């Protein structure tokens, strides 16, 4: 309200009083009473600073697999803003939405499975092009065991040249388990006097390490008995990678002539699975309103 200096009484409403914000405010859990961004907000920003954002650097690739359409880029930019979706409730499960709900929604698991299979197939095809002594087997069987990893490689396709199996995992930092790990780690770091960005990086590392440890516990001993090395490849949906995944990508970069295209496809597939869920709800709602 504007102040009448003669009477000292609020007289006319300002534009801010009349109009409601176009964009909803950030969740309260990320905005403490001090008005500063909270530890979860910092951890998400750290995740978004990961290097796997090729869809943003090269959104108009002439290659079909790496091509991002306008809606996908729009969704990607919206996700990078850390703002919640425009709709207060999910059109699929009916629950209240928040940032990251598009990938933790219980009714879109088929999109997560499709993303996992597409990226596994992408890596299989890329490594098979190495030829020579490179051997690549997708979803190899373990004799006497029902567990199966995603890829078995050897030769130049393997980081150390020995028989190695990989298992891919793509995790959402908005999931209940990841949020719990991030909260506990950030709280411990801040209590020990560490800064918010150090705490955020520690929280992100803890999320990735926890998932990698789970995969290692499941597969390493089984494969060691068969003389096979195991490497967990764990990524967040924004492209942050566990140390073992980062080292593996560095090796593939050194041996794959088409690594930039492979990297663009990898980045685009991570975005596309989220855009298919996020964008369809948004545009379906707009079509209903327009009708």
mmCIF file of C-alpha atoms in Angstrom, residues 126-234:
data_model
loop_
_atom_site.group_PDB
_atom_site.id
_atom_site.type_symbol
_atom_site.label_atom_id
_atom_site.label_comp_id
_atom_site.label_asym_id
_atom_site.label_seq_id
_atom_site.Cartn_x
_atom_site.Cartn_y
_atom_site.Cartn_z
ATOM 1 C CA UNK A 126 28.797 -47.211 -29.005
ATOM 2 C CA UNK A 127 31.239 -49.685 -27.441
ATOM 3 C CA UNK A 128 30.644 -52.326 -30.124
ATOM 4 C CA UNK A 129 31.889 -49.834 -32.711
ATOM 5 C CA UNK A 130 35.344 -50.037 -31.139
ATOM 6 C CA UNK A 131 35.926 -53.391 -32.811
ATOM 7 C CA UNK A 132 39.236 -55.155 -32.307
ATOM 8 C CA UNK A 133 39.522 -56.841 -28.918
ATOM 9 C CA UNK A 134 36.486 -55.035 -27.486
ATOM 10 C CA UNK A 135 33.757 -57.417 -26.352
ATOM 11 C CA UNK A 136 30.333 -56.162 -25.258
ATOM 12 C CA UNK A 137 27.473 -58.311 -23.933
ATOM 13 C CA UNK A 138 24.206 -56.796 -22.792
ATOM 14 C CA UNK A 139 22.523 -58.200 -19.651
ATOM 15 C CA UNK A 140 24.861 -61.208 -19.303
ATOM 16 C CA UNK A 141 23.643 -64.279 -17.444
ATOM 17 C CA UNK A 142 25.472 -65.509 -14.362
ATOM 18 C CA UNK A 143 25.563 -69.296 -14.217
ATOM 19 C CA UNK A 144 23.751 -70.504 -11.126
ATOM 20 C CA UNK A 145 22.476 -67.021 -10.235
ATOM 21 C CA UNK A 146 19.390 -65.069 -11.299
ATOM 22 C CA UNK A 147 21.049 -61.650 -10.894
ATOM 23 C CA UNK A 148 22.036 -59.816 -14.091
ATOM 24 C CA UNK A 149 24.043 -56.652 -14.593
ATOM 25 C CA UNK A 150 23.532 -54.334 -17.572
ATOM 26 C CA UNK A 151 26.771 -54.810 -19.536
ATOM 27 C CA UNK A 152 29.813 -57.085 -19.645
ATOM 28 C CA UNK A 153 32.838 -55.660 -21.467
ATOM 29 C CA UNK A 154 36.489 -56.468 -21.990
ATOM 30 C CA UNK A 155 39.428 -55.278 -24.047
ATOM 31 C CA UNK A 156 39.536 -51.593 -24.965
ATOM 32 C CA UNK A 157 35.919 -51.135 -23.816
ATOM 33 C CA UNK A 158 36.919 -51.859 -20.197
ATOM 34 C CA UNK A 159 38.740 -49.204 -18.126
ATOM 35 C CA UNK A 160 41.516 -51.641 -17.085
ATOM 36 C CA UNK A 161 41.243 -53.954 -20.080
ATOM 37 C CA UNK A 162 40.016 -56.852 -17.945
ATOM 38 C CA UNK A 163 36.616 -58.537 -17.943
ATOM 39 C CA UNK A 164 34.282 -56.029 -16.275
ATOM 40 C CA UNK A 165 30.563 -55.779 -15.670
ATOM 41 C CA UNK A 166 28.633 -52.526 -15.290
ATOM 42 C CA UNK A 167 25.283 -51.795 -13.717
ATOM 43 C CA UNK A 168 23.622 -48.444 -14.433
ATOM 44 C CA UNK A 169 21.515 -46.518 -11.939
ATOM 45 C CA UNK A 170 19.779 -43.179 -12.448
ATOM 46 C CA UNK A 171 18.531 -41.618 -9.237
ATOM 47 C CA UNK A 172 16.360 -38.638 -8.400
ATOM 48 C CA UNK A 173 17.676 -36.376 -5.657
ATOM 49 C CA UNK A 174 14.013 -35.632 -4.873
ATOM 50 C CA UNK A 175 13.255 -39.204 -3.802
ATOM 51 C CA UNK A 176 12.496 -39.921 -0.151
ATOM 52 C CA UNK A 177 15.692 -41.936 0.377
ATOM 53 C CA UNK A 178 17.925 -39.337 -1.313
ATOM 54 C CA UNK A 179 16.286 -36.495 0.612
ATOM 55 C CA UNK A 180 16.879 -38.322 3.887
ATOM 56 C CA UNK A 181 20.566 -38.909 3.092
ATOM 57 C CA UNK A 182 21.038 -35.307 1.932
ATOM 58 C CA UNK A 183 19.356 -33.869 5.023
ATOM 59 C CA UNK A 184 21.410 -35.970 7.445
ATOM 60 C CA UNK A 185 24.699 -35.244 5.682
ATOM 61 C CA UNK A 186 24.050 -31.508 5.325
ATOM 62 C CA UNK A 187 23.054 -31.235 8.975
ATOM 63 C CA UNK A 188 26.272 -32.933 10.089
ATOM 64 C CA UNK A 189 28.436 -30.775 7.819
ATOM 65 C CA UNK A 190 26.808 -27.509 8.886
ATOM 66 C CA UNK A 191 27.045 -28.499 12.565
ATOM 67 C CA UNK A 192 30.789 -29.063 12.146
ATOM 68 C CA UNK A 193 31.223 -25.521 10.837
ATOM 69 C CA UNK A 194 31.405 -26.283 7.106
ATOM 70 C CA UNK A 195 29.966 -23.777 4.626
ATOM 71 C CA UNK A 196 26.654 -24.352 2.789
ATOM 72 C CA UNK A 197 28.293 -25.217 -0.539
ATOM 73 C CA UNK A 198 30.676 -27.695 1.069
ATOM 74 C CA UNK A 199 27.700 -29.258 2.837
ATOM 75 C CA UNK A 200 25.775 -29.377 -0.442
ATOM 76 C CA UNK A 201 28.619 -31.145 -2.250
ATOM 77 C CA UNK A 202 28.972 -33.610 0.618
ATOM 78 C CA UNK A 203 25.229 -34.316 0.503
ATOM 79 C CA UNK A 204 25.345 -34.961 -3.244
ATOM 80 C CA UNK A 205 28.385 -37.229 -2.873
ATOM 81 C CA UNK A 206 26.646 -39.109 -0.059
ATOM 82 C CA UNK A 207 23.574 -39.774 -2.229
ATOM 83 C CA UNK A 208 25.710 -41.144 -5.069
ATOM 84 C CA UNK A 209 28.020 -43.126 -2.765
ATOM 85 C CA UNK A 210 25.118 -44.757 -0.936
ATOM 86 C CA UNK A 211 23.588 -46.022 -4.174
ATOM 87 C CA UNK A 212 26.952 -47.174 -5.527
ATOM 88 C CA UNK A 213 27.604 -49.064 -2.275
ATOM 89 C CA UNK A 214 24.229 -50.796 -2.574
ATOM 90 C CA UNK A 215 25.073 -52.011 -6.079
ATOM 91 C CA UNK A 216 28.576 -53.048 -5.040
ATOM 92 C CA UNK A 217 27.213 -55.095 -2.139
ATOM 93 C CA UNK A 218 24.790 -56.830 -4.493
ATOM 94 C CA UNK A 219 27.183 -57.729 -7.310
ATOM 95 C CA UNK A 220 30.862 -57.466 -6.375
ATOM 96 C CA UNK A 221 31.232 -60.665 -4.373
ATOM 97 C CA UNK A 222 29.166 -62.678 -6.857
ATOM 98 C CA UNK A 223 31.347 -61.520 -9.740
ATOM 99 C CA UNK A 224 34.648 -61.780 -7.836
ATOM 100 C CA UNK A 225 34.037 -65.507 -7.385
ATOM 101 C CA UNK A 226 33.897 -65.732 -11.188
ATOM 102 C CA UNK A 227 37.012 -63.606 -11.732
ATOM 103 C CA UNK A 228 35.035 -60.619 -13.041
ATOM 104 C CA UNK A 229 35.501 -57.000 -11.986
ATOM 105 C CA UNK A 230 32.448 -54.867 -11.165
ATOM 106 C CA UNK A 231 31.931 -51.108 -11.543
ATOM 107 C CA UNK A 232 28.691 -49.366 -10.492
ATOM 108 C CA UNK A 233 27.721 -46.485 -12.784
ATOM 109 C CA UNK A 234 25.505 -44.152 -10.758
#
